[in-house]
CSV table of C-alpha atoms in Angstrom, one decimal:
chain,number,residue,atom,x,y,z
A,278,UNK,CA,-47.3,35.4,-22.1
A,279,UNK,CA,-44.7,32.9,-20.4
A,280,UNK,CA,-41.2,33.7,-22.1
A,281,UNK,CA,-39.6,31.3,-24.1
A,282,UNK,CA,-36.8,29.3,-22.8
A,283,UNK,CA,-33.7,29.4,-24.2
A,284,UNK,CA,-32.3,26.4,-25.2
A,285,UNK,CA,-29.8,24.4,-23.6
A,286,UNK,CA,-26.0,24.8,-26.3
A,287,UNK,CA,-25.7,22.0,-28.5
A,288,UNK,CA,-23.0,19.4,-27.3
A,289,UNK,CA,-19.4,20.3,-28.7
A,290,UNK,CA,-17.6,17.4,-31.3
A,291,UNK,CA,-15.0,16.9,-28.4
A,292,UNK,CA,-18.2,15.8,-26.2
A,293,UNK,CA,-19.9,13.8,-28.6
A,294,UNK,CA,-16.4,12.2,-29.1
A,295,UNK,CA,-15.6,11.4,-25.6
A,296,UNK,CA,-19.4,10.1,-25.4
A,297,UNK,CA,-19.2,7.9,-28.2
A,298,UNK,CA,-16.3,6.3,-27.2
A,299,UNK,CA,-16.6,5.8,-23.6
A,300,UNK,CA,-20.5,5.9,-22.8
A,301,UNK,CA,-22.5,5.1,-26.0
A,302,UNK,CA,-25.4,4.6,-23.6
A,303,UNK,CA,-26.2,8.5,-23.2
A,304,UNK,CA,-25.3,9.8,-26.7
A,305,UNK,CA,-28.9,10.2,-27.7
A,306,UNK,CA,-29.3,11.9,-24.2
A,307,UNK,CA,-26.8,15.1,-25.3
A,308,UNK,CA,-28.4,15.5,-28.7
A,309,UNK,CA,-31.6,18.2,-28.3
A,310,UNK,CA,-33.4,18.4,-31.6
A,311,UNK,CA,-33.8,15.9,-34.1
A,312,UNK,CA,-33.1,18.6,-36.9
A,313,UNK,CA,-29.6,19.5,-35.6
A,314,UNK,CA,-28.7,15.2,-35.3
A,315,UNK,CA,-30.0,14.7,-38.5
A,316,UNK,CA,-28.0,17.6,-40.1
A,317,UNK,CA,-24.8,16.3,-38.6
A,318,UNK,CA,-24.6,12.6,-37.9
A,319,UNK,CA,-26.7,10.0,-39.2
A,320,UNK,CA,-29.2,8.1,-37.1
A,321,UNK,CA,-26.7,5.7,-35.0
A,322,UNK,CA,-27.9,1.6,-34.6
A,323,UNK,CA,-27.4,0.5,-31.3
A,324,UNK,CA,-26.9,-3.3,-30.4
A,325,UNK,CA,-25.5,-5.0,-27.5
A,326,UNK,CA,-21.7,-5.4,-27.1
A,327,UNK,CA,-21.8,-9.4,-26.5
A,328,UNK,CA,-23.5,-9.5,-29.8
A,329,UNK,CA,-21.2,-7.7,-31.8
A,330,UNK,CA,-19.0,-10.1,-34.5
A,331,UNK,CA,-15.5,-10.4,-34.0
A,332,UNK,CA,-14.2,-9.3,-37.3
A,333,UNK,CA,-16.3,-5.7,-37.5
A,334,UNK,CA,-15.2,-2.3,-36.3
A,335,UNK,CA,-17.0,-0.2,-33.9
A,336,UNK,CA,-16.2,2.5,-31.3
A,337,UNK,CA,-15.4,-0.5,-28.2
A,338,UNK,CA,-12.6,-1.5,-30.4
A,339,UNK,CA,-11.2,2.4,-29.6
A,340,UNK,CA,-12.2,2.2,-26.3
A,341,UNK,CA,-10.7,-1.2,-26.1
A,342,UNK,CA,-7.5,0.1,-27.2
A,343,UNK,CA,-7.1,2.9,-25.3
A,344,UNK,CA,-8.1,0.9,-22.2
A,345,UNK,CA,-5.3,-1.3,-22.7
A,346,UNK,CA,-2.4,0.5,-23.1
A,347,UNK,CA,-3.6,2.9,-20.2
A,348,UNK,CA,-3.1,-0.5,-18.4
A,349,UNK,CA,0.3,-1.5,-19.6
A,350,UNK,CA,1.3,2.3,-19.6
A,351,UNK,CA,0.3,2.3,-15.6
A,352,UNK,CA,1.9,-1.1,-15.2
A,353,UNK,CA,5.1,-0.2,-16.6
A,354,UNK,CA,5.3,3.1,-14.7
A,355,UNK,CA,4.4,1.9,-11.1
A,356,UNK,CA,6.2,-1.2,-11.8
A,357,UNK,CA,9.8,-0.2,-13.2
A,358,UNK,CA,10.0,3.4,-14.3
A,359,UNK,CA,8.8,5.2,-10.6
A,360,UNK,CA,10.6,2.0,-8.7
A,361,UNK,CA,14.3,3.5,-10.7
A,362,UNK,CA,13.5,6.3,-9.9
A,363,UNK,CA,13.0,6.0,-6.3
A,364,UNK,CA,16.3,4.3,-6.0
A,365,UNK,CA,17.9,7.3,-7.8
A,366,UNK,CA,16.8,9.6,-5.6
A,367,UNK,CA,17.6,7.5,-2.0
A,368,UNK,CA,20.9,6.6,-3.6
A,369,UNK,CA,21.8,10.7,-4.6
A,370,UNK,CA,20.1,12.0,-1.7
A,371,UNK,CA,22.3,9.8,1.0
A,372,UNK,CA,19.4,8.3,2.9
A,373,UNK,CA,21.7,5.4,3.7
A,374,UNK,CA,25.4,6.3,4.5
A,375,UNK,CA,26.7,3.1,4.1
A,376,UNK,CA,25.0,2.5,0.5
A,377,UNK,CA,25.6,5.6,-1.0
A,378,UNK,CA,29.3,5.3,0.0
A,379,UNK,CA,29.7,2.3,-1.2
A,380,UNK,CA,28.5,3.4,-4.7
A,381,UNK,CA,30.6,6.6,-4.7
A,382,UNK,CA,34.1,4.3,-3.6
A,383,UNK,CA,33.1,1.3,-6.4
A,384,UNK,CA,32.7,4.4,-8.9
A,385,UNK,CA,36.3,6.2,-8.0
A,386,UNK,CA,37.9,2.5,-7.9
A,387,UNK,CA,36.1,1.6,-10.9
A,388,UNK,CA,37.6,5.2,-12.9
A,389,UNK,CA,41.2,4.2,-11.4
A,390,UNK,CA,41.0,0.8,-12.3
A,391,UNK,CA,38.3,-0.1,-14.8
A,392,UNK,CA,38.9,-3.4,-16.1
A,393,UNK,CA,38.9,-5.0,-12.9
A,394,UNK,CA,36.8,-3.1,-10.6
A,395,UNK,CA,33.8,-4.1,-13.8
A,396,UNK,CA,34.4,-7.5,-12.6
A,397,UNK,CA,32.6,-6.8,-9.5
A,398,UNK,CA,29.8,-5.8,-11.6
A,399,UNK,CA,27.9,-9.2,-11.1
A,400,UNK,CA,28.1,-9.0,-7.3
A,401,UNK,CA,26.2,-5.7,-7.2
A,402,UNK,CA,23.3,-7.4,-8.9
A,403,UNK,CA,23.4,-10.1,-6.0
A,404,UNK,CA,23.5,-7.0,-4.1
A,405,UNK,CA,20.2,-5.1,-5.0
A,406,UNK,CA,18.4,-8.1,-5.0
A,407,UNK,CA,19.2,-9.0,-1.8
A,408,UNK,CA,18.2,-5.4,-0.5
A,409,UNK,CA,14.8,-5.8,-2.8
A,410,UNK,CA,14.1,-8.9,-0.8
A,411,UNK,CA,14.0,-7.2,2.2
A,412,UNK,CA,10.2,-6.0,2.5
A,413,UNK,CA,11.2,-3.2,5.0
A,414,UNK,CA,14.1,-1.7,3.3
A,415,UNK,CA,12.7,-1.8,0.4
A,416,UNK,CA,9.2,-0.2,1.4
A,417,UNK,CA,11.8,2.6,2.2
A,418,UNK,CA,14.0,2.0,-1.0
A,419,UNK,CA,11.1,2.1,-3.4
A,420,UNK,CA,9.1,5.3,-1.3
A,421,UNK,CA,7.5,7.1,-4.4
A,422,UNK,CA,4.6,9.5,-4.5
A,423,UNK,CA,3.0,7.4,-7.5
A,424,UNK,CA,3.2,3.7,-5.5
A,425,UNK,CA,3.3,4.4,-1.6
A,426,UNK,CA,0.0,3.2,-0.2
A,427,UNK,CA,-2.4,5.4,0.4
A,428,UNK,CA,-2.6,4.7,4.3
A,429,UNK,CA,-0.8,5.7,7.2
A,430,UNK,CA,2.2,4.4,6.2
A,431,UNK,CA,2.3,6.0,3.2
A,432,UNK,CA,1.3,9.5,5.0
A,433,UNK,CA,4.8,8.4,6.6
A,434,UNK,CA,6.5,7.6,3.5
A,435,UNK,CA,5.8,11.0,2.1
A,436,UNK,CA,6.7,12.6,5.5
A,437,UNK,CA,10.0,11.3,5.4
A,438,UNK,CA,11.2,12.7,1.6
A,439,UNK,CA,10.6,15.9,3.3
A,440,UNK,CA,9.0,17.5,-0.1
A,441,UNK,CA,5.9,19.0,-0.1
A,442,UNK,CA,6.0,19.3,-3.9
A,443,UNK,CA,6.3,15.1,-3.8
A,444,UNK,CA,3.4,15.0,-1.1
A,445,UNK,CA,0.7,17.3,-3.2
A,446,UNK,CA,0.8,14.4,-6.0
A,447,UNK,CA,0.0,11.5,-3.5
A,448,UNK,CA,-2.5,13.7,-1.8
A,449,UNK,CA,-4.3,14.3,-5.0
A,450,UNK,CA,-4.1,10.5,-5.9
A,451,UNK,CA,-6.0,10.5,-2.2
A,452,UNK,CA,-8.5,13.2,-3.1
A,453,UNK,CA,-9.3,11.1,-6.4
A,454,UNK,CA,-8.8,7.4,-4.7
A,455,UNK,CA,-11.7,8.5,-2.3
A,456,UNK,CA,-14.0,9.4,-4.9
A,457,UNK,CA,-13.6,13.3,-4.7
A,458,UNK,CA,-11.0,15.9,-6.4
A,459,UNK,CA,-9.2,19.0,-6.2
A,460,UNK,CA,-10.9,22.3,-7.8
A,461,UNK,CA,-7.8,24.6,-7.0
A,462,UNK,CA,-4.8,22.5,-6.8
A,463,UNK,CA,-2.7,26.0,-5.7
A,464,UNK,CA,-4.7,25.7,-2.3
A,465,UNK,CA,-3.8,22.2,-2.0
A,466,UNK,CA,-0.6,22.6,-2.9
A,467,UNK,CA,0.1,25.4,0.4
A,468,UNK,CA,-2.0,22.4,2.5
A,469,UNK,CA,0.7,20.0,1.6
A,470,UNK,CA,3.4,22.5,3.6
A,471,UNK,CA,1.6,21.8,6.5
A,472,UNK,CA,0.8,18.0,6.6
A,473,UNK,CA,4.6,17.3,7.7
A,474,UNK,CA,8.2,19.0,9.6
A,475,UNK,CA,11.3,17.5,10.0
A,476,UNK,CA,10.3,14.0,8.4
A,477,UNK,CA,7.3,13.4,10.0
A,478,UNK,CA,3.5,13.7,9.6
A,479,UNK,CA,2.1,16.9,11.6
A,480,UNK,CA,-1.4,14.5,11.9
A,481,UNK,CA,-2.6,11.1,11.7
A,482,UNK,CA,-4.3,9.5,8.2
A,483,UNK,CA,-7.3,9.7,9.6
A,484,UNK,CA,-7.0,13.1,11.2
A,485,UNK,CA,-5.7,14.2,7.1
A,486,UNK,CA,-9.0,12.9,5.5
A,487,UNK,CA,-11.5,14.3,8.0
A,488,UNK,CA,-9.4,17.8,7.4
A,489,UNK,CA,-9.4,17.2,4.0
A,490,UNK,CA,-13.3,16.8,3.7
A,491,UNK,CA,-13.7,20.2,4.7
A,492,UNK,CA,-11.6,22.5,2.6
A,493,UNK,CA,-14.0,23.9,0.3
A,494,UNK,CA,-11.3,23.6,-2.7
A,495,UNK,CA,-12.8,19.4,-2.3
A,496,UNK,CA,-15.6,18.3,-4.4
A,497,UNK,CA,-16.4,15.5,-2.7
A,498,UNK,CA,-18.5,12.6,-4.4
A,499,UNK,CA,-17.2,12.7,-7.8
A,500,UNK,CA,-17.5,9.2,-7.7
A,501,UNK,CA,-18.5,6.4,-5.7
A,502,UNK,CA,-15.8,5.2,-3.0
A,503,UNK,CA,-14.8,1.5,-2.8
A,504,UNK,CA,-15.9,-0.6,-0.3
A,505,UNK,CA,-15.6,-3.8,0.6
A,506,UNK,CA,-18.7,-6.3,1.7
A,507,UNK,CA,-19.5,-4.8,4.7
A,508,UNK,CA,-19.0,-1.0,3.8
A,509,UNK,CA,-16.1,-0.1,5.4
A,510,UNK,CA,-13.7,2.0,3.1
A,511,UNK,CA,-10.9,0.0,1.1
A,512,UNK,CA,-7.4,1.6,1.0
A,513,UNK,CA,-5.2,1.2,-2.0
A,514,UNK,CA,-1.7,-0.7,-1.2
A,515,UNK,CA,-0.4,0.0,-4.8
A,516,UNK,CA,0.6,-2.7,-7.2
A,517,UNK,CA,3.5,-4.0,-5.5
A,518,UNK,CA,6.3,-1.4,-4.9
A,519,UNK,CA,5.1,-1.4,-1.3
A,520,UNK,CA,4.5,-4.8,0.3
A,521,UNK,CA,1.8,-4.8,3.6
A,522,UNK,CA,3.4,-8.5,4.1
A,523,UNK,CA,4.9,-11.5,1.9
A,524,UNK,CA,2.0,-12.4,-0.7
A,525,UNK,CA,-2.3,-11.7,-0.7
A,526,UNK,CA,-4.7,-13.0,-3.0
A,527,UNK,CA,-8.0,-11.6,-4.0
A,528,UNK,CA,-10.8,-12.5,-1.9
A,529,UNK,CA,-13.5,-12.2,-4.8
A,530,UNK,CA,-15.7,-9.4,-5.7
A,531,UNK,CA,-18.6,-7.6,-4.2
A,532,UNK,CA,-21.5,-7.8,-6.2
A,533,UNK,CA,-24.8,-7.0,-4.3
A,534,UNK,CA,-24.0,-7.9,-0.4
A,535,UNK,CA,-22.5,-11.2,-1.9
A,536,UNK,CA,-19.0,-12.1,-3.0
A,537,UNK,CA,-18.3,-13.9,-6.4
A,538,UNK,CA,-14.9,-15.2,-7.1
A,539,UNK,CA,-12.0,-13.5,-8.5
A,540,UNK,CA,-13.0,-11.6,-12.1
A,541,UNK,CA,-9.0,-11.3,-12.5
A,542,UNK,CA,-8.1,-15.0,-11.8
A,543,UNK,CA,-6.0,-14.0,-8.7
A,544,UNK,CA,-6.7,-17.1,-6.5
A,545,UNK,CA,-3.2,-18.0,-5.5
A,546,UNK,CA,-1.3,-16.0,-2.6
A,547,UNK,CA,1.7,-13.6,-4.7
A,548,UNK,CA,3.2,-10.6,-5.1
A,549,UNK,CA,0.9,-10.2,-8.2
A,550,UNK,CA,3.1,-6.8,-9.5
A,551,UNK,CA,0.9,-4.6,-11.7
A,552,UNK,CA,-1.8,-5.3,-10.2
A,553,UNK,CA,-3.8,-3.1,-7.8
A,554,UNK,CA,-4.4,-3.9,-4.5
A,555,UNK,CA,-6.9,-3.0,-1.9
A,556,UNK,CA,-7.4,-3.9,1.3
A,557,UNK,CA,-9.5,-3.5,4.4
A,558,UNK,CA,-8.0,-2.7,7.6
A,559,UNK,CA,-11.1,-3.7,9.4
A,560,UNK,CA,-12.1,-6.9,8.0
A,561,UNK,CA,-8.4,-7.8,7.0
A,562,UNK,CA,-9.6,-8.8,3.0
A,563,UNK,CA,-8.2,-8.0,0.2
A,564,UNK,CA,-9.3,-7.3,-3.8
A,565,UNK,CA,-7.8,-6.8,-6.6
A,566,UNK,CA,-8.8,-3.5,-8.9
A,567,UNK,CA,-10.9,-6.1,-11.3
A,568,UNK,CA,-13.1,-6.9,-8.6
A,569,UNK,CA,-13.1,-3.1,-6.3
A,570,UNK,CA,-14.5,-1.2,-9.3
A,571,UNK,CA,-17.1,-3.8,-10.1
A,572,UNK,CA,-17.2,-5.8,-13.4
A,573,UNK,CA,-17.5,-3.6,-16.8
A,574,UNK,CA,-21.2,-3.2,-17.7
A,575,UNK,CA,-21.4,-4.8,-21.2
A,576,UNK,CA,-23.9,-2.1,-22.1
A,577,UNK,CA,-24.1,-1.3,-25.9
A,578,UNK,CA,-22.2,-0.5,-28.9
A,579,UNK,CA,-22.7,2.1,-31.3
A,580,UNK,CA,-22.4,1.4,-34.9
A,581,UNK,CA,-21.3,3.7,-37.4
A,582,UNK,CA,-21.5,3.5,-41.3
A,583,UNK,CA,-18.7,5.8,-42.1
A,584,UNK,CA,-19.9,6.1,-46.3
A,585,UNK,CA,-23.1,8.1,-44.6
A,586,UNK,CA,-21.2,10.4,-42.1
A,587,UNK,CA,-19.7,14.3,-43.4
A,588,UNK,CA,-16.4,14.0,-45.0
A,589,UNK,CA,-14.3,15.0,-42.6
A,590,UNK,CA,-16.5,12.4,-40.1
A,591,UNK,CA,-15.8,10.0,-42.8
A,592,UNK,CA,-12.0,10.5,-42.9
A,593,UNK,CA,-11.7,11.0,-38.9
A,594,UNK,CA,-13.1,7.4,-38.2
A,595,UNK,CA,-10.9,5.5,-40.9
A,596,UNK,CA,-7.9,7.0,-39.9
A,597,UNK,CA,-8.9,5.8,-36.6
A,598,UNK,CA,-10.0,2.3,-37.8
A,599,UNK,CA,-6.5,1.9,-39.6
A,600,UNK,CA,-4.8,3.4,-36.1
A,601,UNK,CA,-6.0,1.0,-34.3
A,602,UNK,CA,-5.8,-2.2,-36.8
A,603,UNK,CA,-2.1,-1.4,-37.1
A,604,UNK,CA,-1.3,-1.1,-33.4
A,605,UNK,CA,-2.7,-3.9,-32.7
A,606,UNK,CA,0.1,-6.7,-33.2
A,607,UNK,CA,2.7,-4.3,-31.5
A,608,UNK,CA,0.4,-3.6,-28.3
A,609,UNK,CA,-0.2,-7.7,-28.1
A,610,UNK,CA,4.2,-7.9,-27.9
A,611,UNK,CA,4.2,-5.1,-25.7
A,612,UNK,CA,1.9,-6.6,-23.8
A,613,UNK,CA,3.8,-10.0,-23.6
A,614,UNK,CA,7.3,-8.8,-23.4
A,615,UNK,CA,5.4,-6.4,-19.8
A,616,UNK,CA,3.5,-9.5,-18.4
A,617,UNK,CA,7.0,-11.8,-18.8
A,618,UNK,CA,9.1,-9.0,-17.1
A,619,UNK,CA,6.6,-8.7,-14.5
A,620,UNK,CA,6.4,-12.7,-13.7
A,621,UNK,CA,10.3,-13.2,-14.1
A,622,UNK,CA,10.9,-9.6,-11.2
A,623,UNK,CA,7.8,-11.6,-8.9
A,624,UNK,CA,9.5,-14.7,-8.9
A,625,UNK,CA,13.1,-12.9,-7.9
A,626,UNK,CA,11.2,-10.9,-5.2
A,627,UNK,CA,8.6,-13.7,-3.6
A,628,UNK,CA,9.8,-14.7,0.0
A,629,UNK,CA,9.2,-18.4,-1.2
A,630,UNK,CA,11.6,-18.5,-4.0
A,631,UNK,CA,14.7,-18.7,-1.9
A,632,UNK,CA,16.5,-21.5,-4.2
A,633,UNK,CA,15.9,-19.2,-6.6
A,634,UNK,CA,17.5,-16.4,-5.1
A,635,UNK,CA,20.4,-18.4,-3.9
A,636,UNK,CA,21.1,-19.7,-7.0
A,637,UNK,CA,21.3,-16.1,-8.2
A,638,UNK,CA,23.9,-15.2,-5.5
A,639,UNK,CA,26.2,-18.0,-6.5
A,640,UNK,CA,26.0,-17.8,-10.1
A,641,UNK,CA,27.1,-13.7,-9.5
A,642,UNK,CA,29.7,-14.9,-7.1
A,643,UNK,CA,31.3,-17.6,-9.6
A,644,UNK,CA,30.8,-15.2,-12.2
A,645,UNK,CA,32.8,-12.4,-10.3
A,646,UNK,CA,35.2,-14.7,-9.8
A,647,UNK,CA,35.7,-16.2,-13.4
A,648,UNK,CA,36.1,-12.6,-14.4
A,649,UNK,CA,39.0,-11.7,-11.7
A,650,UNK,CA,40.5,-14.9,-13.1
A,651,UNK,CA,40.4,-13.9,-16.2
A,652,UNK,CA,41.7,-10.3,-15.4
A,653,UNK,CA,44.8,-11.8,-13.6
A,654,UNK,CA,45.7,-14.0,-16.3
A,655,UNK,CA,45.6,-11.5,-19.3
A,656,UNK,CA,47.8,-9.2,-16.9
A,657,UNK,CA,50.1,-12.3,-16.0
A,658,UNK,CA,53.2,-13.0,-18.0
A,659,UNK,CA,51.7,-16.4,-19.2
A,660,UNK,CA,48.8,-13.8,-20.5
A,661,UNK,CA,51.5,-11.6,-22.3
A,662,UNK,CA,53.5,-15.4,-23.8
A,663,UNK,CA,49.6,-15.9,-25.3
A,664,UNK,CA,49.1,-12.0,-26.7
């Protein structure tokens, strides 16, 4: 007789989790026997996403959530948190002499004489923006494993911090870009020692991928890579701490051979920080992330009645349900307060806003200024008649 065989384990609560939440589509697919489903979970309703009412709860209002402050969480890091960082580090680490003295003199001066060295204060903010203005200087201010580009020049970037601990993250964000990832990251991590001496690269972008491709600690395929219209592989520029040139805009997306305008709205040449920007060497096009990963397949929703699910199902999803209902109003304000801080640094950083910038270096000038006056006069004896 032909043995039996066994059957496949049943799915775990973490999977059925994950699947409900972010691929509805193939939860029925995990599920083996009818027996086991109907012992655990009752028998889900499916209906189209579009069709489901505004004011009812289902497992896309979780995915939803999550979806959006992964966004703002990503925006606020690449944006601000990574950018600090980077100057930090150039600052502490004396990449530029003249900078990094300057700092360490207004900080002595400042502990000898703090009440008027502060009233330079406003001239150091006409200061960094000036040097922010400058795309070069600060492609090499800004140099971060989490925002260079993942091109040559970024392969440069990295080269240049001389750390191979800070070039393993931005070849795994390579590795994962391209579709692929990293099974043992202790074998990438001894690969990284080799990709650069003295501050440079040891071998050209290009060179790195097709060497890359063949370690056998790369899984390649994962996922698709992103391409643009004719197929030639798009590189990731970042979302704006690295500038390729003054301003892009997003050439639309690439929906079967043809392009469709922008899904994101980005039609007008910008910085456009926090968003993500790809671009083709080759064809010289550009798109934003919206339109490289494709638009989000509607697909379906799952429904659940949480009166007919187990107790501790029961409990799980309204605890959930009143998680995300509170949230809610503060992640809209979060949300706000991120988009206005990202506009008001784009406009201070765009090459075209140069009124803007100049009115910023003369209201830190006159405001230096006032404040030496101000100094002088409470140290002045007319300042002591008025104590």
């Amino acid at each position: 007789a032909k043995p039996m065989e066994p059957e496949p384990p049943l799915p775990s609560m973490g999977r059925l989790l994950f699947e409900a939440l972010f691929n509805p589509d193939q939860l029925l697919n995990i599920c083996h026997t009818e027996e086991w489903y109907a012992c655990c979970l009752p028998e889900p309703e499916f209906e189209p996403a579009q069709d489901v009412e505004d004011d009812t709860f289902s497992l896309k209002d979780v995915r939803d959530f999550y979806e959006e402050c992964a966004d703002k969480k990503n925006a606020t890091l690449t944006c601000f948190v990574w950018p600090l960082h980077s100057i930090f580090l150039f600052v502490v680490e004396w990449r530029d002499l003249f900078l990094s003295s300057a700092i360490v003199i207004y900080w002595w001066l400042l502990c000898l004489w703090p009440r008027f060295m502060l009233c330079f204060a406003p001239m150091w903010v006409a200061l960094w923006l000036y040097l922010l203005r400058d795309r070069d200087y600060s492609n090499i201010l800004l140099a971060h494993e989490q925002t260079a580009p993942l091109t040559q020049a970024g392969l440069e970037m990295m080269a240049s911090l001389q750390s191979s601990k800070r070039m393993v993250r931005w070849l795994r964000r390579l590795v994962k870009d391209r579709g692929a990832w990293v099974d043992r990251m202790p074998s990438l991590t001894s690969y990284a020692v080799l990709t650069h001496k003295d501050g440079l690269p040891t071998l050209t972008f290009d060179e790195l991928l097709k060497d890359l491709w063949q370690r056998p600690w790369i899984s390649r395929r994962v996922q698709r890579e992103k391409r643009c219209e004719k197929g030639h592989v798009l590189r990731l520029l970042g979302t704006g701490a690295y500038r390729l040139d003054n301003g892009w805009c997003c050439d639309g997306m690439v929906s079967k051979g043809a392009l469709r305008p922008c899904e994101a709205g980005i039609k007008q040449v910008g910085l456009h920080l926090g968003t993500r920007r790809y671009h083709c060497p080759v064809c010289k096009v550009n798109h934003c992330g919206v339109c490289t990963l494709g638009e989000k397949r509607q697909g379906t929703v799952m429904k659940v009645d949480t009166s007919k699910l187990p107790l501790g199902g029961s409990v799980i999803m309204r605890a959930i349900k009143d998680f995300v209902t509170e949230n809610e109003d503060i992640l809209d304000t979060l949300k706000e307060v991120c988009d206005y801080a990202l506009r008001a640094t784009e406009r201070l950083l765009d090459p075209e806003e140069t009124k803007l910038a100049l009115r910023v270096y003369s209201v830190s000038c006159v405001a230096t200024l006032a404040l030496l006056a101000t100094s002088l006069l409470i140290d002045s004896t007319l300042g002591f008649i008025l104590r």
